[in-house]
XYZ file of C-alpha atoms in Angstrom:
676
model
C 120.319 103.363 102.258
C 122.762 103.994 105.136
C 121.163 104.305 108.569
C 122.212 107.962 109.130
C 120.601 108.945 105.805
C 117.409 107.057 106.675
C 117.170 108.793 110.045
C 117.609 112.197 108.412
C 114.783 111.487 105.971
C 112.574 110.183 108.786
C 113.218 113.446 110.643
C 112.121 115.386 107.546
C 108.947 113.272 107.320
C 108.278 113.782 111.021
C 108.694 117.546 110.664
C 106.450 117.602 107.596
C 103.695 115.765 109.480
C 103.973 117.433 112.864
C 105.626 120.837 112.366
C 103.823 123.917 111.117
C 105.654 126.972 109.776
C 108.871 125.745 111.354
C 107.324 125.466 114.821
C 107.577 122.051 116.465
C 104.254 120.652 117.688
C 103.554 117.773 120.038
C 102.681 114.548 118.219
C 98.944 113.986 118.464
C 99.223 110.606 116.698
C 102.438 108.627 116.561
C 104.325 108.081 113.327
C 103.935 104.324 113.893
C 100.133 104.674 113.888
C 100.219 106.752 110.705
C 102.154 103.953 108.983
C 99.311 101.476 109.530
C 96.909 100.610 106.695
C 93.981 102.971 106.197
C 91.549 100.142 106.925
C 93.270 99.780 110.329
C 93.022 103.453 111.225
C 96.366 104.590 109.796
C 97.241 106.761 106.818
C 99.632 104.362 105.077
C 102.595 106.677 105.615
C 105.737 105.151 104.138
C 107.848 103.115 106.560
C 111.395 103.921 105.444
C 112.977 101.154 107.496
C 110.684 98.545 105.938
C 111.130 100.107 102.510
C 114.918 99.859 102.801
C 114.703 96.251 103.958
C 112.441 95.515 100.981
C 115.134 96.953 98.698
C 117.750 94.707 100.328
C 115.487 91.682 99.877
C 115.025 92.663 96.229
C 118.819 92.552 95.904
C 118.770 89.165 97.633
C 116.198 87.971 95.087
C 118.699 88.753 92.314
C 121.561 87.216 94.288
C 119.716 83.930 94.859
C 118.576 83.516 91.257
C 119.264 80.240 89.405
C 122.794 79.921 88.040
C 121.972 80.755 84.425
C 120.091 83.933 85.434
C 122.482 85.359 88.026
C 124.063 88.772 87.381
C 127.855 89.082 87.458
C 127.873 90.957 90.770
C 126.127 88.010 92.432
C 128.743 85.541 91.172
C 131.553 87.750 92.495
C 129.700 88.185 95.793
C 129.691 84.401 96.319
C 133.419 84.490 96.964
C 133.201 87.578 99.151
C 130.525 86.013 101.365
C 132.387 82.704 101.570
C 135.600 84.534 102.464
C 133.682 86.262 105.276
C 132.042 83.110 106.608
C 132.368 82.252 110.286
C 135.901 80.921 110.606
C 135.106 77.361 111.699
C 133.283 76.735 108.416
C 136.129 78.063 106.263
C 138.763 76.125 108.173
C 136.826 72.859 107.856
C 135.987 72.662 104.148
C 137.613 75.732 102.554
C 135.859 78.723 101.000
C 135.597 77.009 97.607
C 133.074 74.580 99.148
C 130.981 77.291 100.799
C 128.813 77.877 97.768
C 125.478 79.067 99.165
C 124.553 80.423 102.629
C 120.936 79.190 102.407
C 121.402 75.803 100.750
C 124.084 75.139 103.361
C 124.187 75.724 107.114
C 127.248 77.966 107.265
C 126.747 81.549 108.356
C 128.220 84.807 107.142
C 130.163 86.653 109.847
C 128.124 89.853 110.012
C 130.772 91.491 112.227
C 133.554 91.032 109.691
C 135.233 94.343 108.848
C 136.134 93.001 105.403
C 132.512 92.362 104.451
C 131.232 95.229 102.236
C 128.433 97.243 103.795
C 126.025 96.614 100.899
C 126.362 92.827 101.222
C 126.112 93.113 104.984
C 122.765 94.933 104.684
C 121.501 92.367 102.182
C 122.410 89.376 104.346
C 121.133 91.031 107.509
C 117.704 91.517 105.896
C 117.828 87.957 104.532
C 118.462 86.450 107.950
C 116.039 88.798 109.750
C 113.088 87.915 107.536
C 113.776 84.195 107.638
C 114.794 83.387 104.105
C 115.511 79.688 103.734
C 115.658 76.851 101.271
C 112.219 75.225 101.491
C 111.057 73.258 98.451
C 107.520 72.032 97.997
C 108.876 68.577 97.222
C 112.308 67.106 96.619
C 113.023 65.603 93.214
C 115.922 63.261 92.582
C 117.611 65.854 90.364
C 117.286 68.447 93.132
C 118.805 66.068 95.690
C 121.835 65.516 93.506
C 122.251 69.219 92.738
C 122.447 70.198 96.413
C 125.896 71.103 97.827
C 127.057 68.252 100.052
C 129.250 70.051 102.594
C 127.150 71.655 105.337
C 124.017 70.483 103.518
C 120.902 72.184 104.961
C 119.264 68.748 105.130
C 121.929 67.242 107.394
C 120.477 65.345 110.359
C 120.598 67.415 113.510
C 121.252 64.293 115.555
C 124.658 63.643 113.948
C 127.925 65.533 114.045
C 129.362 65.339 110.534
C 133.044 64.555 110.173
C 134.025 66.737 107.262
C 137.642 67.325 108.254
C 138.772 63.687 108.547
C 141.305 62.348 106.052
C 138.590 60.938 103.811
C 136.671 64.198 103.742
C 139.880 66.005 102.802
C 140.570 63.440 100.084
C 137.041 63.691 98.736
C 137.296 67.480 98.452
C 140.871 67.941 97.276
C 141.514 64.751 95.302
C 138.072 63.954 93.889
C 136.679 67.502 93.745
C 133.401 66.535 95.391
C 131.065 69.493 95.872
C 127.507 68.237 95.408
C 125.463 65.326 96.696
C 125.489 63.942 93.154
C 129.301 63.993 93.178
C 129.382 62.113 96.491
C 126.826 59.571 95.251
C 128.770 58.927 92.043
C 131.945 58.452 94.065
C 130.260 56.001 96.465
C 128.758 53.975 93.601
C 132.147 53.263 92.050
C 132.560 50.332 94.458
C 129.653 48.615 92.683
C 130.619 49.570 89.137
C 131.274 47.026 86.389
C 134.732 45.452 86.581
C 135.422 46.399 90.195
C 136.762 43.428 92.246
C 136.586 44.953 95.723
C 140.231 44.044 96.356
C 142.872 46.479 97.537
C 144.835 46.061 94.303
C 141.790 46.317 92.025
C 142.840 47.524 88.582
C 139.425 48.555 87.287
C 139.247 51.828 85.419
C 137.816 53.804 88.363
C 140.343 52.541 90.915
C 143.262 53.131 88.538
C 142.076 56.674 87.793
C 141.519 57.511 91.479
C 145.006 56.258 92.442
C 146.523 58.354 89.683
C 144.835 61.402 91.207
C 146.440 60.685 94.568
C 143.752 58.742 96.466
C 145.637 56.349 98.779
C 142.756 53.901 99.233
C 139.921 54.346 96.724
C 137.783 51.542 98.172
C 137.895 52.899 101.738
C 137.336 56.437 100.453
C 134.155 55.329 98.649
C 132.904 53.418 101.686
C 133.379 56.593 103.676
C 131.381 58.444 101.012
C 128.460 56.096 101.733
C 128.899 56.792 105.442
C 128.842 60.519 104.827
C 125.655 60.221 102.749
C 124.066 58.762 105.889
C 124.416 62.230 107.443
C 121.526 63.404 105.274
C 117.858 63.310 106.233
C 115.973 60.513 104.519
C 114.215 63.069 102.306
C 117.557 64.313 100.961
C 119.367 60.998 100.623
C 119.448 60.178 96.875
C 119.859 56.457 97.644
C 116.339 56.232 99.124
C 114.722 56.414 95.697
C 111.729 58.574 96.669
C 109.970 60.189 93.764
C 107.921 63.345 93.851
C 104.172 62.934 94.287
C 103.374 66.151 92.478
C 100.752 65.460 89.870
C 101.756 65.875 86.249
C 99.740 66.032 83.064
C 98.695 62.579 81.997
C 98.282 61.208 85.533
C 94.682 62.390 85.810
C 91.618 60.426 84.711
C 90.352 61.740 81.402
C 87.242 63.890 81.268
C 84.358 62.664 79.176
C 82.579 64.746 76.561
C 79.769 65.294 79.080
C 82.264 66.594 81.676
C 83.672 69.063 79.178
C 80.194 70.151 78.102
C 79.261 70.870 81.718
C 82.327 73.099 82.062
C 84.470 70.978 84.368
C 88.115 71.962 84.779
C 90.937 70.550 86.881
C 92.105 72.330 90.040
C 95.354 74.228 89.628
C 98.697 72.694 90.540
C 99.653 74.529 93.744
C 103.431 74.252 93.375
C 105.564 74.219 90.251
C 108.295 71.848 91.408
C 111.754 72.632 90.038
C 114.927 70.555 89.886
C 116.992 73.675 90.666
C 117.344 74.259 94.436
C 117.919 77.983 93.883
C 114.324 78.348 92.679
C 113.072 77.093 96.047
C 114.333 79.909 98.287
C 111.431 81.284 100.326
C 111.124 84.403 102.489
C 109.007 85.192 105.585
C 109.049 81.537 106.631
C 108.069 80.118 109.998
C 109.440 76.638 109.442
C 111.442 75.414 112.410
C 110.953 71.635 112.258
C 113.234 71.027 109.273
C 114.269 67.494 110.272
C 110.735 66.082 110.566
C 109.273 68.195 107.748
C 112.051 69.035 105.262
C 109.577 69.901 102.485
C 106.206 71.653 102.369
C 104.367 68.674 100.865
C 104.954 65.226 102.343
C 106.871 63.197 99.800
C 104.987 59.928 100.249
C 104.499 57.763 97.222
C 100.967 57.910 95.863
C 99.238 54.548 95.829
C 96.538 53.323 93.490
C 93.106 53.364 95.060
C 91.483 49.980 95.693
C 89.046 48.859 93.020
C 85.977 49.573 95.170
C 87.156 53.195 95.629
C 87.753 53.870 91.939
C 84.585 55.813 91.447
C 83.526 59.392 90.981
C 81.333 61.499 93.201
C 79.463 64.719 92.477
C 78.662 67.368 95.092
C 77.164 70.847 95.119
C 78.602 73.463 97.476
C 77.373 76.876 98.597
C 77.798 79.482 101.320
C 75.396 81.759 103.164
C 75.926 84.771 105.423
C 73.509 86.849 107.483
C 74.576 90.260 108.783
C 77.445 90.422 106.287
C 80.063 93.026 107.277
C 78.955 93.302 110.900
C 80.223 91.876 114.174
C 77.083 89.727 114.366
C 77.557 88.088 110.971
C 76.865 84.331 110.863
C 78.204 82.261 107.992
C 77.130 78.803 106.914
C 78.445 76.267 104.409
C 76.387 73.633 102.626
C 77.473 70.452 100.833
C 74.723 68.608 98.948
C 75.164 65.025 97.712
C 71.571 64.192 96.929
C 68.026 64.342 98.223
C 68.071 63.137 101.874
C 71.626 61.804 101.366
C 73.331 60.803 104.612
C 76.433 62.869 103.765
C 74.578 66.151 103.222
C 76.397 68.667 105.417
C 75.492 71.958 107.096
C 78.275 73.870 108.828
C 78.512 77.106 110.766
C 81.867 78.864 110.546
C 83.741 79.862 113.712
C 85.954 82.939 114.108
C 85.772 86.457 112.737
C 85.905 85.796 108.990
C 82.152 85.766 108.481
C 81.384 86.497 104.820
C 79.621 84.789 101.959
C 82.990 84.107 100.316
C 84.377 82.293 103.351
C 81.249 80.147 103.512
C 81.714 79.085 99.888
C 85.445 78.424 100.369
C 84.836 76.267 103.442
C 82.149 74.289 101.621
C 84.664 73.368 98.894
C 87.364 72.672 101.508
C 85.226 70.278 103.545
C 83.915 68.585 100.385
C 87.505 67.697 99.450
C 88.255 66.509 103.002
C 85.151 64.284 102.967
C 86.011 62.578 99.672
C 89.621 61.430 99.730
C 88.370 57.907 98.985
C 87.177 58.652 95.449
C 89.151 58.747 92.243
C 87.325 61.805 90.894
C 85.436 64.439 92.891
C 83.216 66.737 90.827
C 82.267 69.999 92.554
C 79.503 72.274 91.295
C 79.586 75.785 92.777
C 77.863 79.070 91.994
C 80.821 81.015 93.455
C 83.044 82.578 90.800
C 85.446 83.590 93.585
C 85.894 80.018 94.832
C 86.233 78.493 91.369
C 88.745 81.103 90.200
C 90.743 80.663 93.391
C 91.012 76.892 92.904
C 91.552 77.022 89.137
C 93.820 80.044 88.717
C 94.842 82.097 91.714
C 96.037 79.658 94.374
C 99.434 78.980 92.670
C 100.156 82.721 92.451
C 98.945 83.407 95.993
C 101.072 80.538 97.300
C 104.143 81.876 95.506
C 103.498 85.289 97.095
C 102.995 83.863 100.584
C 99.342 85.048 100.709
C 100.553 88.600 101.357
C 97.513 90.869 101.112
C 95.146 87.968 100.329
C 91.776 88.023 102.094
C 90.682 84.907 104.037
C 94.227 83.560 103.756
C 93.883 80.934 106.490
C 90.942 79.332 104.657
C 92.404 79.733 101.155
C 95.712 78.387 102.473
C 93.945 75.331 103.894
C 92.275 74.778 100.522
C 95.683 75.036 98.831
C 97.120 72.562 101.339
C 94.392 70.022 100.630
C 94.868 70.404 96.858
C 98.661 70.086 97.177
C 98.281 66.771 99.025
C 95.604 65.336 96.727
C 95.995 61.746 95.592
C 92.718 61.910 93.690
C 91.317 64.359 91.144
C 89.052 67.324 91.849
C 87.135 68.884 88.961
C 85.196 72.145 89.219
C 82.253 73.540 87.280
C 80.218 76.737 87.588
C 76.476 76.523 88.087
C 74.156 79.521 87.951
C 72.830 80.378 91.391
C 69.098 80.475 92.177
C 68.258 79.124 88.738
C 66.147 76.180 89.851
C 69.048 73.732 89.861
C 68.137 71.053 92.413
C 71.687 70.510 93.650
C 72.531 74.200 93.949
C 69.257 74.974 95.710
C 69.899 72.061 98.069
C 73.380 73.329 98.925
C 71.993 76.834 99.437
C 69.399 75.567 101.930
C 72.031 73.541 103.781
C 74.268 76.625 104.016
C 71.383 78.693 105.398
C 70.686 75.982 107.991
C 74.359 76.012 108.937
C 74.320 79.773 109.531
C 71.376 79.308 111.920
C 73.202 76.774 114.105
C 73.663 77.768 117.744
C 77.222 76.446 117.939
C 79.962 76.938 115.327
C 81.584 73.818 113.884
C 85.289 73.004 114.006
C 86.922 73.416 110.582
C 90.189 71.579 109.926
C 92.684 74.164 108.629
C 95.816 72.201 109.575
C 97.233 71.843 106.079
C 96.808 75.551 105.533
C 99.137 76.319 108.431
C 101.983 74.587 106.598
C 101.255 76.540 103.432
C 101.237 79.867 105.303
C 104.313 78.993 107.372
C 106.205 78.370 104.128
C 106.179 82.095 103.318
C 106.696 83.436 99.794
C 108.893 82.194 96.960
C 111.582 84.884 96.810
C 111.952 84.712 93.032
C 108.213 85.503 92.578
C 108.146 88.642 94.717
C 108.418 92.312 93.833
C 109.732 95.121 96.001
C 106.141 96.194 96.714
C 105.190 92.660 97.793
C 108.241 92.431 100.035
C 107.386 95.790 101.620
C 103.836 94.620 102.397
C 105.197 91.362 103.777
C 107.582 93.186 106.105
C 104.837 95.529 107.269
C 102.465 92.614 107.969
C 105.029 91.017 110.274
C 105.305 94.128 112.422
C 103.276 94.431 115.609
C 100.092 96.430 115.170
C 99.866 99.736 117.029
C 96.898 100.107 119.375
C 96.127 103.445 121.044
C 94.072 103.378 124.231
C 92.101 106.497 123.329
C 91.395 105.196 119.836
C 90.225 101.868 121.220
C 87.827 103.572 123.638
C 86.336 105.779 120.901
C 85.951 102.860 118.486
C 84.143 100.756 121.099
C 81.860 103.684 121.963
C 81.085 104.222 118.271
C 80.317 100.554 117.601
C 78.061 100.274 120.657
C 76.201 103.513 119.898
C 75.492 102.578 116.289
C 74.321 99.138 117.420
C 71.938 100.714 119.930
C 70.482 102.994 117.242
C 70.293 100.568 114.307
C 70.499 97.093 115.823
C 73.584 96.330 113.714
C 76.983 95.787 115.333
C 79.645 96.848 112.841
C 83.286 95.801 112.880
C 86.147 98.183 113.584
C 87.292 97.798 109.981
C 83.860 98.890 108.758
C 84.132 102.109 110.807
C 87.535 102.977 109.333
C 86.527 102.031 105.798
C 83.465 104.275 105.999
C 85.837 107.244 106.319
C 87.646 106.402 103.080
C 84.634 107.195 100.897
C 84.425 110.761 99.612
C 80.722 110.394 98.950
C 78.389 111.189 100.622
C 80.711 112.353 103.432
C 83.114 115.037 102.209
C 86.879 114.599 102.394
C 87.262 117.323 105.018
C 84.505 115.876 107.194
C 86.059 112.406 106.920
C 89.445 113.785 107.971
C 87.808 115.463 110.974
C 86.099 112.216 112.002
C 89.326 110.236 111.595
C 91.178 112.591 113.944
C 88.239 112.659 116.356
C 88.196 108.855 116.677
C 91.931 108.941 117.393
C 91.412 111.754 119.910
C 93.922 113.778 117.920
C 92.253 117.186 117.767
C 94.167 119.797 119.715
C 91.454 120.533 122.222
C 90.847 119.861 125.899
C 93.135 117.175 127.358
C 95.671 117.776 124.595
C 96.832 120.922 126.425
C 96.916 119.343 129.890
C 100.685 118.994 130.217
C 101.625 122.171 128.383
C 102.366 125.625 129.706
C 99.097 126.995 128.338
C 96.697 124.518 129.921
C 95.010 127.225 132.007
C 93.833 129.100 128.915
C 93.622 126.396 126.248
C 92.140 123.371 128.055
C 88.870 124.707 129.510
C 85.882 126.292 127.815
C 85.623 129.460 129.884
C 82.383 130.620 128.272
C 80.568 127.456 129.418
C 82.619 127.146 132.614
C 83.615 123.655 131.437
C 87.021 122.460 132.792
C 87.782 120.431 129.628
C 86.788 121.566 126.147
C 86.315 118.110 124.620
C 85.089 117.283 121.122
C 81.825 116.102 122.660
C 81.402 119.447 124.425
C 82.172 121.393 121.223
C 79.714 119.463 119.048
C 76.843 118.970 121.486
C 77.027 121.368 124.444
C 79.071 124.519 123.815
C 77.293 127.897 123.625
C 80.065 129.386 121.478
C 79.869 127.047 118.485
C 76.335 127.580 117.310
C 75.724 123.869 117.719
C 72.251 124.268 119.170
C 70.974 126.256 116.172
C 72.771 124.037 113.652
C 71.256 120.846 115.070
C 67.825 122.537 115.160
C 68.117 123.375 111.460
C 69.301 119.840 110.730
C 66.253 118.344 112.450
C 64.016 120.781 110.607
C 65.323 119.613 107.233
C 65.042 115.960 108.279
C 61.444 116.424 109.423
C 60.422 116.771 105.771
C 61.143 113.030 105.376
C 58.446 112.186 107.895
C 60.902 109.991 109.824
C 62.128 110.399 113.383
C 65.590 111.956 113.631
C 68.091 109.697 115.485
C 69.291 110.815 118.894
C 72.514 112.789 118.417
C 75.476 111.616 120.514
C 79.224 111.694 119.960
C 79.214 107.971 119.155
C 76.496 108.472 116.534
C 78.472 111.333 114.933
C 81.715 109.333 114.833
C 79.864 106.388 113.304
C 77.792 108.360 110.803
C 79.604 106.596 107.946
C 77.915 103.293 108.861
C 74.583 104.654 110.113
C 71.633 103.385 108.082
C 67.949 104.174 107.840
C 65.980 100.949 107.432
C 62.455 100.323 106.168
C 60.288 97.568 107.624
C 58.354 95.807 104.821
C 54.662 95.167 105.396
C 55.053 91.496 104.490
C 56.951 90.868 107.720
C 60.333 90.284 106.076
C 63.490 91.696 107.757
C 64.098 95.477 107.595
C 65.940 96.654 104.487
C 68.270 99.695 104.144
C 66.782 102.789 102.541
C 69.723 104.152 100.468
C 68.123 107.559 99.792
C 67.371 108.416 103.418
C 70.666 106.890 104.543
C 72.564 109.158 102.159
C 70.608 112.213 103.328
C 71.276 111.429 107.000
C 75.008 111.025 106.425
C 75.243 114.297 104.504
C 73.220 116.279 107.057
C 75.026 115.014 110.160
C 78.552 115.178 108.720
C 78.108 118.682 107.286
C 76.423 119.958 110.465
C 79.210 118.530 112.592
C 81.924 120.051 110.416
C 80.210 123.457 110.344
C 80.103 123.462 114.159
C 83.833 122.722 114.222
C 84.614 125.504 111.742
C 82.580 128.038 113.716
C 84.307 127.009 116.931
C 87.767 127.419 115.382
C 86.844 130.764 113.813
C 85.617 132.095 117.157
C 88.336 130.553 119.305
C 91.245 131.485 117.037
C 90.110 134.097 114.530
C 88.038 136.077 117.045
C 90.397 135.261 119.941
C 87.560 133.726 122.016
C 86.048 137.163 122.513
C 82.623 136.687 124.103
C 81.504 139.937 122.500
C 82.116 138.486 119.050
C 80.091 135.278 119.172
C 78.495 134.239 115.890
C 75.007 135.639 115.461
C 72.062 133.506 114.373
C 72.096 135.128 110.950
C 75.803 134.308 110.564
C 75.181 130.705 111.554
C 72.225 130.300 109.179
C 74.062 131.830 106.242
């Protein structure tokens, strides 16, 4: 979509959101805030700029497809992009050797007037969102298939000599394009029948002279020199083989293992021999020379005889105060009764849930047992087992876009990707009297009670997350979410103040400190709080209602900002709901307390913070056996309905009097009107 068209549509969206009956209104909440996720306080309004970039990246996905799958327009575009490459690249090796802008280091000249606008938009989005060739591991076939000239794996410490006479001969006389071509050319000096003499008449030398090569032997020696330009990982002469595990490499499961439900962890990466299948987007991978691939390509070694054993562990997680700011999560790893390796951990950070505790337990169990041939893990967590058996490959392909707990899941994927032993998983029923599961559960509970959080090693997860998403696996929707995630979050000062007040007030009333996300999510439920009441609360938290301070810098501040009836200089939401004599709030709250009194429970103290946080307010019962207080769902539901409906009625009466009755003090709502 051309930029002028996008701006016109954005203007239409802006007018739709902020204009009423053709009259322009001041923006109470910015468009940028409205584009945020609902769980972050936004309304998920479409971001046209990000949507258009997602479309361009979808085009790039088709353009960078493997050779046999590429559409005709992509093949034709190869020549157009090469013809519009930065001039120094074209002059050095010719456009016929500029085959791929991501597998090679040449750049498209984005200022070229001959470059079509549609390709310019596609490449601009590709460069902006850091698309690059980043394979999980390099196979020998992939090394040979890579284009040689301006190879993306060229050492940064060398300055390649592509335009010398041998480079020209290799391109024009021998038609060398790929690393495999250059390797084959270099190996001719060691082929059968070759004498190494200047007048050698072996088949290869005779054929090369007939093509016009003036000195085949020197040309091939130079080919070996040029192969030295490549990083060790990309040099096909080094003989590295991929360490990725394949079927048949694993120890075989016994009948007992199968009966207990053990299954192998999923293979994180599906390694391909085609470089075009290894283009990734949203990367943060700068150290290409030291880490050219996601997984270190070290050759797996057989474990010593004394380490060729199996080990069985039970893992579990525990969380107290789940969903609140005071949540504490523990992980337990049980090896045996009073075993010296039994482990209790307390998780650091903000991701305090039962799921994270179970994930970390499995993660640390793998990290503790790299010295065994087979690690058997029993877990009662369906989430953890499914993640390790099924979902991690898909999540890794999609760059963990929209995946919860991605730093922990990514670390788990990183450990699995680097495994040189086998990890088998089996489900065990929780709280069923299983000694191992009960032991892990107790260890997890002990971990949650620790005073100091433990340090969890998530280093290998950083590499997985920095690798971004495999472009060929994405959809336009995934790309849009990925672009949105990379944008800076919008924080409004007024919103932040109201959120903090709400969290602190609810904590003072209930003893539970909720997260900001919990406050926003409570407004997304249409039951028991009505849709209209939720919308009112959402605007109130943002300070977006057109009352009080909203009118301060307008020409009508003298009449619109104060509450003249109450002689209040600023008619704030707090004043309207709790203090104003024109809204009927006093009678409405009296009736609300009267209804609540039938429950026999004390009515909570009404404040603005309590009203804004009504979606997370709970009524708790204290059991007589001394156990912790438990939520009473019936009374909680009643409280939320009463407070939200009372609040919204007060607002409606205020608006009816202020607007419909033109703030006429002679036309205040009567008690009978309020009660009816």
